[in-house]
PDB file of C-alpha atoms in Angstrom:
ATOM      1  CA  MET A  20     -12.231  14.945   7.874  1.00  0.00           C
ATOM      2  CA  ALA A  21      -9.992  12.033   8.804  1.00  0.00           C
ATOM      3  CA  ASN A  22     -11.304   8.633   7.831  1.00  0.00           C
ATOM      4  CA  PRO A  23     -11.798   6.718  11.137  1.00  0.00           C
ATOM      5  CA  GLN A  24     -10.942   3.455   9.379  1.00  0.00           C
ATOM      6  CA  LYS A  25      -7.507   4.699   8.376  1.00  0.00           C
ATOM      7  CA  THR A  26      -4.524   4.068  10.565  1.00  0.00           C
ATOM      8  CA  LYS A  27      -3.725   6.580  13.281  1.00  0.00           C
ATOM      9  CA  ALA A  28      -0.418   4.898  14.204  1.00  0.00           C
ATOM     10  CA  GLN A  29       1.802   6.257  11.445  1.00  0.00           C
ATOM     11  CA  HIS A  30       5.419   5.109  11.183  1.00  0.00           C
ATOM     12  CA  PHE A  31       8.163   7.698  10.932  1.00  0.00           C
ATOM     13  CA  VAL A  32      10.637   4.873  10.175  1.00  0.00           C
ATOM     14  CA  PRO A  33       9.159   2.707   7.391  1.00  0.00           C
ATOM     15  CA  ARG A  34       8.072  -0.791   8.414  1.00  0.00           C
ATOM     16  CA  SER A  35       9.503  -2.137   5.151  1.00  0.00           C
ATOM     17  CA  TYR A  36      12.887  -0.839   6.329  1.00  0.00           C
ATOM     18  CA  LEU A  37      12.563  -2.124   9.904  1.00  0.00           C
ATOM     19  CA  LYS A  38      11.672  -5.598   8.618  1.00  0.00           C
ATOM     20  CA  GLN A  39      15.210  -5.939   7.237  1.00  0.00           C
ATOM     21  CA  PHE A  40      16.479  -6.064  10.841  1.00  0.00           C
ATOM     22  CA  VAL A  41      14.155  -8.874  11.857  1.00  0.00           C
ATOM     23  CA  ASN A  42      15.693 -12.174  12.890  1.00  0.00           C
ATOM     24  CA  ASP A  43      13.389 -15.111  13.648  1.00  0.00           C
ATOM     25  CA  LYS A  44      10.236 -12.951  13.472  1.00  0.00           C
ATOM     26  CA  HIS A  45      11.527 -10.358  15.945  1.00  0.00           C
ATOM     27  CA  LEU A  46      13.987  -7.549  16.286  1.00  0.00           C
ATOM     28  CA  TYR A  47      15.502  -6.185  19.476  1.00  0.00           C
ATOM     29  CA  VAL A  48      15.134  -2.664  20.809  1.00  0.00           C
ATOM     30  CA  LEU A  49      17.094  -0.794  23.473  1.00  0.00           C
ATOM     31  CA  ASN A  50      15.517   2.358  24.866  1.00  0.00           C
ATOM     32  CA  LEU A  51      18.271   4.983  25.094  1.00  0.00           C
ATOM     33  CA  GLU A  52      15.947   7.513  26.696  1.00  0.00           C
ATOM     34  CA  THR A  53      15.474   5.238  29.696  1.00  0.00           C
ATOM     35  CA  LEU A  54      19.177   4.413  29.786  1.00  0.00           C
ATOM     36  CA  ARG A  55      20.137   8.105  29.759  1.00  0.00           C
ATOM     37  CA  LYS A  56      17.953   8.691  32.802  1.00  0.00           C
ATOM     38  CA  GLY A  57      20.117   6.241  34.714  1.00  0.00           C
ATOM     39  CA  TRP A  58      17.463   3.554  34.900  1.00  0.00           C
ATOM     40  CA  LYS A  59      18.082  -0.135  34.410  1.00  0.00           C
ATOM     41  CA  GLU A  60      17.337  -1.126  30.833  1.00  0.00           C
ATOM     42  CA  PHE A  61      17.761  -4.217  28.687  1.00  0.00           C
ATOM     43  CA  PRO A  62      17.045  -5.230  25.058  1.00  0.00           C
ATOM     44  CA  ARG A  63      13.426  -6.148  24.431  1.00  0.00           C
ATOM     45  CA  LYS A  64      11.873  -8.192  21.645  1.00  0.00           C
ATOM     46  CA  GLN A  65       9.665  -6.173  19.352  1.00  0.00           C
ATOM     47  CA  THR A  66       8.086  -6.189  15.906  1.00  0.00           C
ATOM     48  CA  PRO A  67       8.364  -3.527  13.178  1.00  0.00           C
ATOM     49  CA  ALA A  68       4.698  -2.674  13.675  1.00  0.00           C
ATOM     50  CA  GLY A  69       5.242  -1.946  17.361  1.00  0.00           C
ATOM     51  CA  ILE A  70       7.964   0.721  17.169  1.00  0.00           C
ATOM     52  CA  CYS A  71       8.830   4.034  15.517  1.00  0.00           C
ATOM     53  CA  TYR A  72       5.338   5.413  15.054  1.00  0.00           C
ATOM     54  CA  ALA A  73       3.294   8.343  16.320  1.00  0.00           C
ATOM     55  CA  GLU A  74      -0.424   8.943  16.288  1.00  0.00           C
ATOM     56  CA  ASP A  75      -1.613  10.987  13.287  1.00  0.00           C
ATOM     57  CA  TYR A  76       1.953  12.073  12.582  1.00  0.00           C
ATOM     58  CA  TYR A  77       1.262  12.778   8.885  1.00  0.00           C
ATOM     59  CA  THR A  78      -2.477  13.409   9.033  1.00  0.00           C
ATOM     60  CA  ILE A  79      -3.702  16.584   7.310  1.00  0.00           C
ATOM     61  CA  ARG A  80      -6.226  18.006   9.749  1.00  0.00           C
ATOM     62  CA  GLU A  81      -9.275  20.100   9.002  1.00  0.00           C
ATOM     63  CA  ASP A  82      -7.635  23.229  10.411  1.00  0.00           C
ATOM     64  CA  HIS A  83      -4.818  22.818   7.864  1.00  0.00           C
ATOM     65  CA  GLN A  84      -7.187  23.418   4.987  1.00  0.00           C
ATOM     66  CA  ASN A  85      -6.250  26.457   2.877  1.00  0.00           C
ATOM     67  CA  HIS A  86      -3.871  27.645   5.576  1.00  0.00           C
ATOM     68  CA  TYR A  87      -0.254  28.668   4.928  1.00  0.00           C
ATOM     69  CA  PHE A  88       0.875  25.824   2.672  1.00  0.00           C
ATOM     70  CA  GLY A  89      -2.268  24.965   0.739  1.00  0.00           C
ATOM     71  CA  LEU A  90      -2.674  21.498   2.249  1.00  0.00           C
ATOM     72  CA  GLY A  91      -6.407  21.705   1.693  1.00  0.00           C
ATOM     73  CA  GLY A  92      -8.147  19.707  -0.986  1.00  0.00           C
ATOM     74  CA  ARG A  93      -6.184  16.568  -0.139  1.00  0.00           C
ATOM     75  CA  ASP A  94      -7.304  13.452   1.658  1.00  0.00           C
ATOM     76  CA  SER A  95      -6.350  13.512   5.342  1.00  0.00           C
ATOM     77  CA  HIS A  96      -4.025  10.534   4.796  1.00  0.00           C
ATOM     78  CA  PHE A  97      -2.528  11.740   1.511  1.00  0.00           C
ATOM     79  CA  VAL A  98       1.022  11.917   2.915  1.00  0.00           C
ATOM     80  CA  GLU A  99       0.773   8.492   4.570  1.00  0.00           C
ATOM     81  CA  ASP A 100      -1.000   6.658   1.727  1.00  0.00           C
ATOM     82  CA  GLN A 101       0.412   8.384  -1.357  1.00  0.00           C
ATOM     83  CA  VAL A 102       3.590  10.348  -0.693  1.00  0.00           C
ATOM     84  CA  LEU A 103       5.382   7.832   1.518  1.00  0.00           C
ATOM     85  CA  LYS A 104       3.824   4.499   0.580  1.00  0.00           C
ATOM     86  CA  SER A 105       5.391   4.317  -2.871  1.00  0.00           C
ATOM     87  CA  LEU A 106       8.912   4.700  -1.457  1.00  0.00           C
ATOM     88  CA  GLU A 107       8.237   2.272   1.382  1.00  0.00           C
ATOM     89  CA  ASP A 108       6.782  -0.428  -0.868  1.00  0.00           C
ATOM     90  CA  HIS A 109       9.705  -0.170  -3.294  1.00  0.00           C
ATOM     91  CA  TYR A 110      12.403  -0.518  -0.639  1.00  0.00           C
ATOM     92  CA  PRO A 111      12.623  -4.363  -0.509  1.00  0.00           C
ATOM     93  CA  VAL A 112      13.058  -4.447  -4.304  1.00  0.00           C
ATOM     94  CA  LEU A 113      15.797  -1.810  -4.152  1.00  0.00           C
ATOM     95  CA  LEU A 114      17.560  -3.660  -1.349  1.00  0.00           C
ATOM     96  CA  GLN A 115      17.573  -6.894  -3.307  1.00  0.00           C
ATOM     97  CA  LYS A 116      19.073  -5.180  -6.364  1.00  0.00           C
ATOM     98  CA  ILE A 117      21.711  -3.231  -4.445  1.00  0.00           C
ATOM     99  CA  THR A 118      22.895  -6.245  -2.451  1.00  0.00           C
ATOM    100  CA  THR A 119      23.092  -8.662  -5.393  1.00  0.00           C
ATOM    101  CA  LYS A 120      24.341  -6.546  -8.308  1.00  0.00           C
ATOM    102  CA  MET A 121      27.492  -4.610  -9.119  1.00  0.00           C
ATOM    103  CA  GLN A 122      25.442  -1.810 -10.675  1.00  0.00           C
ATOM    104  CA  ILE A 123      21.848  -0.608 -10.762  1.00  0.00           C
ATOM    105  CA  ASN A 124      20.059   1.566 -13.292  1.00  0.00           C
ATOM    106  CA  MET A 125      19.778   5.289 -12.642  1.00  0.00           C
ATOM    107  CA  ALA A 126      16.050   5.110 -11.874  1.00  0.00           C
ATOM    108  CA  ASP A 127      16.770   2.733  -8.984  1.00  0.00           C
ATOM    109  CA  ALA A 128      19.674   4.904  -7.800  1.00  0.00           C
ATOM    110  CA  ILE A 129      17.316   7.892  -7.719  1.00  0.00           C
ATOM    111  CA  ALA A 130      14.732   5.876  -5.796  1.00  0.00           C
ATOM    112  CA  MET A 131      17.372   4.842  -3.235  1.00  0.00           C
ATOM    113  CA  SER A 132      18.580   8.422  -2.886  1.00  0.00           C
ATOM    114  CA  ASP A 133      15.015   9.648  -2.379  1.00  0.00           C
ATOM    115  CA  PHE A 134      14.420   6.936   0.223  1.00  0.00           C
ATOM    116  CA  ILE A 135      17.510   7.904   2.246  1.00  0.00           C
ATOM    117  CA  THR A 136      16.749  11.631   2.245  1.00  0.00           C
ATOM    118  CA  THR A 137      13.033  11.156   2.929  1.00  0.00           C
ATOM    119  CA  VAL A 138      13.707   8.818   5.863  1.00  0.00           C
ATOM    120  CA  ASN A 139      15.570  11.708   7.454  1.00  0.00           C
ATOM    121  CA  LEU A 140      13.246  14.546   6.455  1.00  0.00           C
ATOM    122  CA  ARG A 141      10.174  12.746   7.834  1.00  0.00           C
ATOM    123  CA  ASN A 142      11.815  11.869  11.147  1.00  0.00           C
ATOM    124  CA  PRO A 143      10.945  13.476  14.525  1.00  0.00           C
ATOM    125  CA  TYR A 144      14.667  14.005  15.185  1.00  0.00           C
ATOM    126  CA  TRP A 145      14.964  16.181  12.068  1.00  0.00           C
ATOM    127  CA  PHE A 146      11.684  17.894  12.911  1.00  0.00           C
ATOM    128  CA  GLU A 147      12.706  18.778  16.471  1.00  0.00           C
ATOM    129  CA  HIS A 148      16.389  19.535  15.989  1.00  0.00           C
ATOM    130  CA  VAL A 149      16.409  21.128  12.536  1.00  0.00           C
ATOM    131  CA  VAL A 150      12.975  22.272  11.330  1.00  0.00           C
ATOM    132  CA  LYS A 151      11.749  23.832  14.563  1.00  0.00           C
ATOM    133  CA  LYS A 152      15.064  25.531  15.247  1.00  0.00           C
ATOM    134  CA  ASN A 153      15.547  26.957  11.754  1.00  0.00           C
ATOM    135  CA  ILE A 154      12.105  27.544  10.313  1.00  0.00           C
ATOM    136  CA  ARG A 155      11.921  31.238  11.203  1.00  0.00           C
ATOM    137  CA  ALA A 156      15.357  31.917   9.706  1.00  0.00           C
ATOM    138  CA  TRP A 157      14.311  30.015   6.582  1.00  0.00           C
ATOM    139  CA  ALA A 158      11.141  32.113   6.323  1.00  0.00           C
ATOM    140  CA  GLU A 159      13.050  35.387   6.831  1.00  0.00           C
ATOM    141  CA  LYS A 160      15.317  34.427   3.944  1.00  0.00           C
ATOM    142  CA  LEU A 161      12.691  32.913   1.658  1.00  0.00           C
ATOM    143  CA  LEU A 162       9.878  35.471   1.831  1.00  0.00           C
ATOM    144  CA  PRO A 163      11.887  38.410   0.393  1.00  0.00           C
ATOM    145  CA  GLU A 164      13.149  36.105  -2.359  1.00  0.00           C
ATOM    146  CA  LEU A 165       9.555  35.162  -3.216  1.00  0.00           C
ATOM    147  CA  VAL A 166       8.594  38.829  -3.322  1.00  0.00           C
ATOM    148  CA  GLU A 167      11.395  39.665  -5.748  1.00  0.00           C
ATOM    149  CA  GLN A 168      10.496  36.660  -7.882  1.00  0.00           C
ATOM    150  CA  ARG A 169       6.854  37.781  -8.054  1.00  0.00           C
ATOM    151  CA  LYS A 170       7.891  41.316  -8.998  1.00  0.00           C
ATOM    152  CA  LYS A 171       9.844  39.963 -11.960  1.00  0.00           C
ATOM    153  CA  GLN A 172       6.968  37.716 -13.047  1.00  0.00           C
ATOM    154  CA  ASP A 173       4.251  40.384 -12.985  1.00  0.00           C
ATOM    155  CA  GLU A 174       4.888  44.105 -13.434  1.00  0.00           C
ATOM    156  CA  ARG A 175       1.732  44.926 -11.449  1.00  0.00           C
ATOM    157  CA  PHE A 176       3.410  43.589  -8.315  1.00  0.00           C
ATOM    158  CA  ALA A 177       6.552  45.567  -9.109  1.00  0.00           C
ATOM    159  CA  ARG A 178       4.560  48.811  -8.767  1.00  0.00           C
ATOM    160  CA  LEU A 179       3.488  48.085  -5.182  1.00  0.00           C
ATOM    161  CA  PRO A 180       5.468  50.003  -2.538  1.00  0.00           C
ATOM    162  CA  ASP A 181       8.201  48.172  -0.667  1.00  0.00           C
ATOM    163  CA  GLU A 182       6.586  49.200   2.630  1.00  0.00           C
ATOM    164  CA  LEU A 183       3.503  47.143   1.766  1.00  0.00           C
ATOM    165  CA  TYR A 184       5.602  44.066   1.047  1.00  0.00           C
ATOM    166  CA  GLN A 185       7.509  44.510   4.293  1.00  0.00           C
ATOM    167  CA  TRP A 186       4.210  44.749   6.186  1.00  0.00           C
ATOM    168  CA  MET A 187       3.019  41.525   4.541  1.00  0.00           C
ATOM    169  CA  ILE A 188       6.292  39.749   5.398  1.00  0.00           C
ATOM    170  CA  ASP A 189       6.171  40.942   9.018  1.00  0.00           C
ATOM    171  CA  SER A 190       2.547  39.823   9.326  1.00  0.00           C
ATOM    172  CA  LEU A 191       3.343  36.365   7.982  1.00  0.00           C
ATOM    173  CA  LEU A 192       6.308  36.000  10.330  1.00  0.00           C
ATOM    174  CA  GLN A 193       4.182  37.058  13.287  1.00  0.00           C
ATOM    175  CA  SER A 194       1.398  34.611  12.396  1.00  0.00           C
ATOM    176  CA  GLN A 195       4.042  31.895  12.064  1.00  0.00           C
ATOM    177  CA  ASP A 196       5.365  32.666  15.538  1.00  0.00           C
ATOM    178  CA  GLU A 197       1.850  32.504  16.997  1.00  0.00           C
ATOM    179  CA  ASP A 198       0.944  29.173  15.369  1.00  0.00           C
ATOM    180  CA  PRO A 199       2.341  26.168  17.301  1.00  0.00           C
ATOM    181  CA  ASP A 200       1.505  23.865  14.378  1.00  0.00           C
ATOM    182  CA  TYR A 201       3.274  25.892  11.695  1.00  0.00           C
ATOM    183  CA  ALA A 202       6.418  23.739  11.687  1.00  0.00           C
ATOM    184  CA  ARG A 203       4.468  20.504  11.265  1.00  0.00           C
ATOM    185  CA  GLN A 204       2.549  21.927   8.323  1.00  0.00           C
ATOM    186  CA  PHE A 205       5.871  22.939   6.811  1.00  0.00           C
ATOM    187  CA  MET A 206       7.121  19.338   7.167  1.00  0.00           C
ATOM    188  CA  LEU A 207       4.016  17.950   5.455  1.00  0.00           C
ATOM    189  CA  PHE A 208       4.299  20.531   2.678  1.00  0.00           C
ATOM    190  CA  SER A 209       7.978  19.666   2.173  1.00  0.00           C
ATOM    191  CA  LEU A 210       7.240  15.945   1.837  1.00  0.00           C
ATOM    192  CA  ILE A 211       4.428  16.608  -0.650  1.00  0.00           C
ATOM    193  CA  ALA A 212       6.619  18.977  -2.668  1.00  0.00           C
ATOM    194  CA  ARG A 213       9.337  16.325  -3.019  1.00  0.00           C
ATOM    195  CA  TYR A 214       6.718  13.760  -4.026  1.00  0.00           C
ATOM    196  CA  SER A 215       5.591  16.097  -6.809  1.00  0.00           C
ATOM    197  CA  ASP A 216       9.143  15.738  -8.187  1.00  0.00           C
ATOM    198  CA  GLU A 217       9.955  19.416  -8.484  1.00  0.00           C
ATOM    199  CA  ASN A 218      13.148  19.347 -10.511  1.00  0.00           C
ATOM    200  CA  ASP A 219      15.189  21.851  -8.518  1.00  0.00           C
ATOM    201  CA  ARG A 220      14.079  20.611  -5.101  1.00  0.00           C
ATOM    202  CA  ASN A 221      14.875  16.946  -5.768  1.00  0.00           C
ATOM    203  CA  LYS A 222      17.808  17.448  -8.110  1.00  0.00           C
ATOM    204  CA  GLN A 223      20.028  18.992  -5.446  1.00  0.00           C
ATOM    205  CA  MET A 224      19.625  16.088  -3.018  1.00  0.00           C
ATOM    206  CA  ARG A 225      19.926  13.423  -5.707  1.00  0.00           C
ATOM    207  CA  GLU A 226      23.084  14.988  -7.076  1.00  0.00           C
ATOM    208  CA  LYS A 227      24.695  15.068  -3.629  1.00  0.00           C
ATOM    209  CA  VAL A 228      23.912  11.406  -2.936  1.00  0.00           C
ATOM    210  CA  ILE A 229      24.341   9.787  -6.341  1.00  0.00           C
ATOM    211  CA  ASP A 230      27.468  11.658  -7.423  1.00  0.00           C
ATOM    212  CA  CYS A 231      29.323  10.053  -4.505  1.00  0.00           C
ATOM    213  CA  SER A 232      30.852   6.617  -4.992  1.00  0.00           C
ATOM    214  CA  TRP A 233      28.677   4.007  -3.257  1.00  0.00           C
ATOM    215  CA  GLN A 234      30.345   1.353  -1.161  1.00  0.00           C
ATOM    216  CA  LEU A 235      28.244  -1.557   0.072  1.00  0.00           C
ATOM    217  CA  PHE A 236      29.606  -2.917   3.342  1.00  0.00           C
ATOM    218  CA  GLU A 237      28.665  -6.518   4.131  1.00  0.00           C
ATOM    219  CA  ALA A 238      28.897  -7.667   7.754  1.00  0.00           C
ATOM    220  CA  PRO A 239      30.584 -10.989   8.588  1.00  0.00           C
ATOM    221  CA  ALA A 240      28.237 -13.973   8.274  1.00  0.00           C
ATOM    222  CA  GLU A 241      28.800 -14.827  11.931  1.00  0.00           C
ATOM    223  CA  GLY A 242      28.422 -11.209  13.071  1.00  0.00           C
ATOM    224  CA  PRO A 243      28.622  -8.654  14.457  1.00  0.00           C
ATOM    225  CA  TYR A 244      25.781  -7.169  12.460  1.00  0.00           C
ATOM    226  CA  PHE A 245      24.738  -3.624  11.639  1.00  0.00           C
ATOM    227  CA  ILE A 246      22.222  -1.965  13.882  1.00  0.00           C
ATOM    228  CA  THR A 247      19.898   0.901  13.049  1.00  0.00           C
ATOM    229  CA  THR A 248      18.060   3.519  15.076  1.00  0.00           C
ATOM    230  CA  ASP A 249      14.786   5.410  15.205  1.00  0.00           C
ATOM    231  CA  ASN A 250      16.694   8.053  13.222  1.00  0.00           C
ATOM    232  CA  PRO A 251      18.433   5.897  10.554  1.00  0.00           C
ATOM    233  CA  GLY A 252      21.831   6.876   9.244  1.00  0.00           C
ATOM    234  CA  ALA A 253      24.727   8.928  10.582  1.00  0.00           C
ATOM    235  CA  ALA A 254      27.104  11.384   8.954  1.00  0.00           C
ATOM    236  CA  VAL A 255      30.586  12.301  10.099  1.00  0.00           C
ATOM    237  CA  GLU A 256      31.965  15.735   9.312  1.00  0.00           C
ATOM    238  CA  LEU A 257      35.481  14.847   8.232  1.00  0.00           C
ATOM    239  CA  ALA A 258      37.132  18.122   9.226  1.00  0.00           C
ATOM    240  CA  ASN A 259      36.221  17.862  12.911  1.00  0.00           C
ATOM    241  CA  ASN A 260      34.662  14.416  13.407  1.00  0.00           C
ATOM    242  CA  GLN A 261      31.353  16.011  14.375  1.00  0.00           C
ATOM    243  CA  LYS A 262      28.357  13.672  14.028  1.00  0.00           C
ATOM    244  CA  HIS A 263      25.107  14.526  12.249  1.00  0.00           C
ATOM    245  CA  SER A 264      21.929  12.633  11.433  1.00  0.00           C
ATOM    246  CA  ILE A 265      22.471  13.693   7.828  1.00  0.00           C
ATOM    247  CA  LYS A 266      25.065  15.852   6.090  1.00  0.00           C
ATOM    248  CA  LEU A 267      25.594  15.849   2.356  1.00  0.00           C
ATOM    249  CA  ASP A 268      28.181  18.538   1.684  1.00  0.00           C
ATOM    250  CA  GLY A 269      31.345  20.147   2.972  1.00  0.00           C
ATOM    251  CA  GLY A 270      33.354  16.978   3.547  1.00  0.00           C
ATOM    252  CA  PHE A 271      31.339  14.104   4.974  1.00  0.00           C
ATOM    253  CA  ALA A 272      31.056  10.353   5.253  1.00  0.00           C
ATOM    254  CA  LEU A 273      27.522   8.982   5.550  1.00  0.00           C
ATOM    255  CA  PHE A 274      26.689   5.537   6.948  1.00  0.00           C
ATOM    256  CA  PHE A 275      23.223   4.217   6.149  1.00  0.00           C
ATOM    257  CA  PRO A 276      22.387   0.663   7.324  1.00  0.00           C
ATOM    258  CA  LEU A 277      20.219  -1.100   4.743  1.00  0.00           C
ATOM    259  CA  SER A 278      19.672  -4.253   6.811  1.00  0.00           C
ATOM    260  CA  HIS A 279      21.455  -6.109   9.579  1.00  0.00           C
ATOM    261  CA  ARG A 280      23.836  -7.550   6.956  1.00  0.00           C
ATOM    262  CA  TYR A 281      24.432  -4.504   4.746  1.00  0.00           C
ATOM    263  CA  ALA A 282      25.230  -0.803   5.052  1.00  0.00           C
ATOM    264  CA  LEU A 283      25.682   1.805   2.335  1.00  0.00           C
ATOM    265  CA  VAL A 284      28.675   4.093   2.850  1.00  0.00           C
ATOM    266  CA  PHE A 285      29.473   7.148   0.771  1.00  0.00           C
ATOM    267  CA  THR A 286      31.480  10.349   0.981  1.00  0.00           C
ATOM    268  CA  ASP A 287      31.919  13.480  -1.086  1.00  0.00           C
ATOM    269  CA  GLN A 288      35.680  12.804  -1.022  1.00  0.00           C
ATOM    270  CA  LEU A 289      35.168   9.959  -3.539  1.00  0.00           C
ATOM    271  CA  LYS A 290      32.948  10.667  -6.529  1.00  0.00           C
ATOM    272  CA  ASP A 291      31.981   9.160  -9.857  1.00  0.00           C
ATOM    273  CA  ASN A 292      29.516  12.006 -10.678  1.00  0.00           C
ATOM    274  CA  ALA A 293      27.046   9.461 -12.036  1.00  0.00           C
ATOM    275  CA  PHE A 294      24.044  11.773 -11.650  1.00  0.00           C
ATOM    276  CA  SER A 295      25.694  14.967 -12.933  1.00  0.00           C
ATOM    277  CA  LYS A 296      27.115  13.172 -15.963  1.00  0.00           C
ATOM    278  CA  LYS A 297      23.820  11.359 -16.596  1.00  0.00           C
ATOM    279  CA  HIS A 298      25.215   7.845 -16.449  1.00  0.00           C
ATOM    280  CA  GLU A 299      22.755   5.091 -17.279  1.00  0.00           C
ATOM    281  CA  HIS A 300      23.917   3.011 -14.307  1.00  0.00           C
ATOM    282  CA  LYS A 301      25.243   3.531 -10.796  1.00  0.00           C
ATOM    283  CA  GLU A 302      28.260   1.431  -9.837  1.00  0.00           C
ATOM    284  CA  ILE A 303      28.283  -0.264  -6.432  1.00  0.00           C
ATOM    285  CA  TYR A 304      31.585  -1.290  -4.867  1.00  0.00           C
ATOM    286  CA  ARG A 305      31.344  -4.203  -2.443  1.00  0.00           C
ATOM    287  CA  VAL A 306      33.388  -4.263   0.752  1.00  0.00           C
ATOM    288  CA  ALA A 307      33.698  -7.269   3.063  1.00  0.00           C
ATOM    289  CA  ALA A 308      33.538  -5.442   6.392  1.00  0.00           C
ATOM    290  CA  ASN A 309      35.366  -6.905   9.350  1.00  0.00           C
ATOM    291  CA  ALA A 310      34.112  -6.742  12.929  1.00  0.00           C
ATOM    292  CA  GLU A 311      35.960  -3.484  13.633  1.00  0.00           C
ATOM    293  CA  MET A 312      34.339  -1.743  10.648  1.00  0.00           C
ATOM    294  CA  VAL A 313      30.868  -2.863  11.700  1.00  0.00           C
ATOM    295  CA  MET A 314      31.374  -1.746  15.282  1.00  0.00           C
ATOM    296  CA  PHE A 315      32.740   1.644  14.171  1.00  0.00           C
ATOM    297  CA  ILE A 316      29.620   2.276  12.099  1.00  0.00           C
ATOM    298  CA  ASN A 317      27.347   1.074  14.908  1.00  0.00           C
ATOM    299  CA  ASP A 318      29.087   3.309  17.447  1.00  0.00           C
ATOM    300  CA  THR A 319      28.668   6.276  15.100  1.00  0.00           C
ATOM    301  CA  LEU A 320      24.959   5.562  14.668  1.00  0.00           C
ATOM    302  CA  ILE A 321      24.457   5.549  18.437  1.00  0.00           C
ATOM    303  CA  GLN A 322      25.703   9.117  18.709  1.00  0.00           C
ATOM    304  CA  VAL A 323      22.851  10.532  16.616  1.00  0.00           C
ATOM    305  CA  ALA A 324      20.119   8.099  17.651  1.00  0.00           C
ATOM    306  CA  ASN A 325      17.034   9.720  19.086  1.00  0.00           C
ATOM    307  CA  LYS A 326      15.508   7.230  21.533  1.00  0.00           C
ATOM    308  CA  LEU A 327      15.888   3.696  20.183  1.00  0.00           C
ATOM    309  CA  LEU A 328      18.623   1.330  19.059  1.00  0.00           C
ATOM    310  CA  ILE A 329      17.330  -1.477  16.843  1.00  0.00           C
ATOM    311  CA  ALA A 330      19.111  -4.735  16.063  1.00  0.00           C
ATOM    312  CA  ALA A 331      18.576  -8.254  14.755  1.00  0.00           C
ATOM    313  CA  THR A 332      20.179  -9.789  17.849  1.00  0.00           C
ATOM    314  CA  SER A 333      20.400  -8.745  21.480  1.00  0.00           C
ATOM    315  CA  ASP A 334      24.174  -9.218  21.926  1.00  0.00           C
ATOM    316  CA  TYR A 335      25.416  -5.737  21.037  1.00  0.00           C
ATOM    317  CA  LEU A 336      22.485  -3.971  22.677  1.00  0.00           C
ATOM    318  CA  GLY A 337      22.969  -6.078  25.799  1.00  0.00           C
ATOM    319  CA  ASP A 338      26.613  -4.986  26.020  1.00  0.00           C
ATOM    320  CA  ILE A 339      25.567  -1.328  25.812  1.00  0.00           C
ATOM    321  CA  ALA A 340      22.936  -1.836  28.512  1.00  0.00           C
ATOM    322  CA  ASP A 341      25.468  -3.570  30.782  1.00  0.00           C
ATOM    323  CA  LYS A 342      28.049  -0.805  30.369  1.00  0.00           C
ATOM    324  CA  ASN A 343      25.464   1.851  31.256  1.00  0.00           C
ATOM    325  CA  LYS A 344      23.488   0.112  33.967  1.00  0.00           C
ATOM    326  CA  PRO A 345      23.096   2.037  37.230  1.00  0.00           C
ATOM    327  CA  PRO A 346      25.369   1.047  40.121  1.00  0.00           C
ATOM    328  CA  GLU A 347      24.030  -1.475  42.564  1.00  0.00           C
ATOM    329  CA  LYS A 348      22.634   0.096  45.699  1.00  0.00           C
ATOM    330  CA  GLY A 349      24.783  -0.851  48.652  1.00  0.00           C
TER     331      GLY A 349
END
């Protein structure tokens, strides 16, 4: 049962991350959803605590117990208080190291990689546009693989008829289709599995991120500054300029704002293979970004934002609101 004293407003963008875009105790938010509807909108002052959260977003409910993914036996707030909190609390320390040093140790590089990928995998944009749309196809591919793996592990299972396995697979797929909460349980399971540090599951993502050369872009002291969104980061598919919230293979450039002054930029077209070759340190190459570079990254971020643009100042967001304001009624 959920502890009534525990928070119900659970952030899908970490507050420790949002705080890096605060200027004079506030940050500014522009609601793209309202703007897209053709309504008049303008930047509003907010606080990290007041945005990018949903009620009981990570809560393990009673009806999740011993169902599908074995979420039972855990505290209702295990994902919020254990899985995600360690990454969130470590972020300010990582930011300070990355923005002040020319290299960081591999443990910190792994932590930064895990933070970037988890920020995406826990996000409602990823949940709605990727998990929900692909989960049945994933299950259709994964279940037969699990069957074959079990046959190899235990000869007793190898003697069972294929028709029985097919019936079991079809039954599981049907129960998945009939359960509206199946996808959310899958998301919670995925976050817990990564927290458990399964070698294969985490190694693939870490290799993709850390093997790329990392470039740290610093915005001009006088601005413009980097913005972020309620779906942080944006990837560009280099072959066709298609934008994604995250893409880590097949020719990409990924822009991930770290704060209003800094953004991490990496691509699989430039690599040092630091993770694959087991380097002790990860090199960081500093780039003094000019206004055009900052604006290019900001414009790219807008294209994969979900509902909110978030900035340290209102200038850039105000320009966007002005360009998209509805025509005056004559």
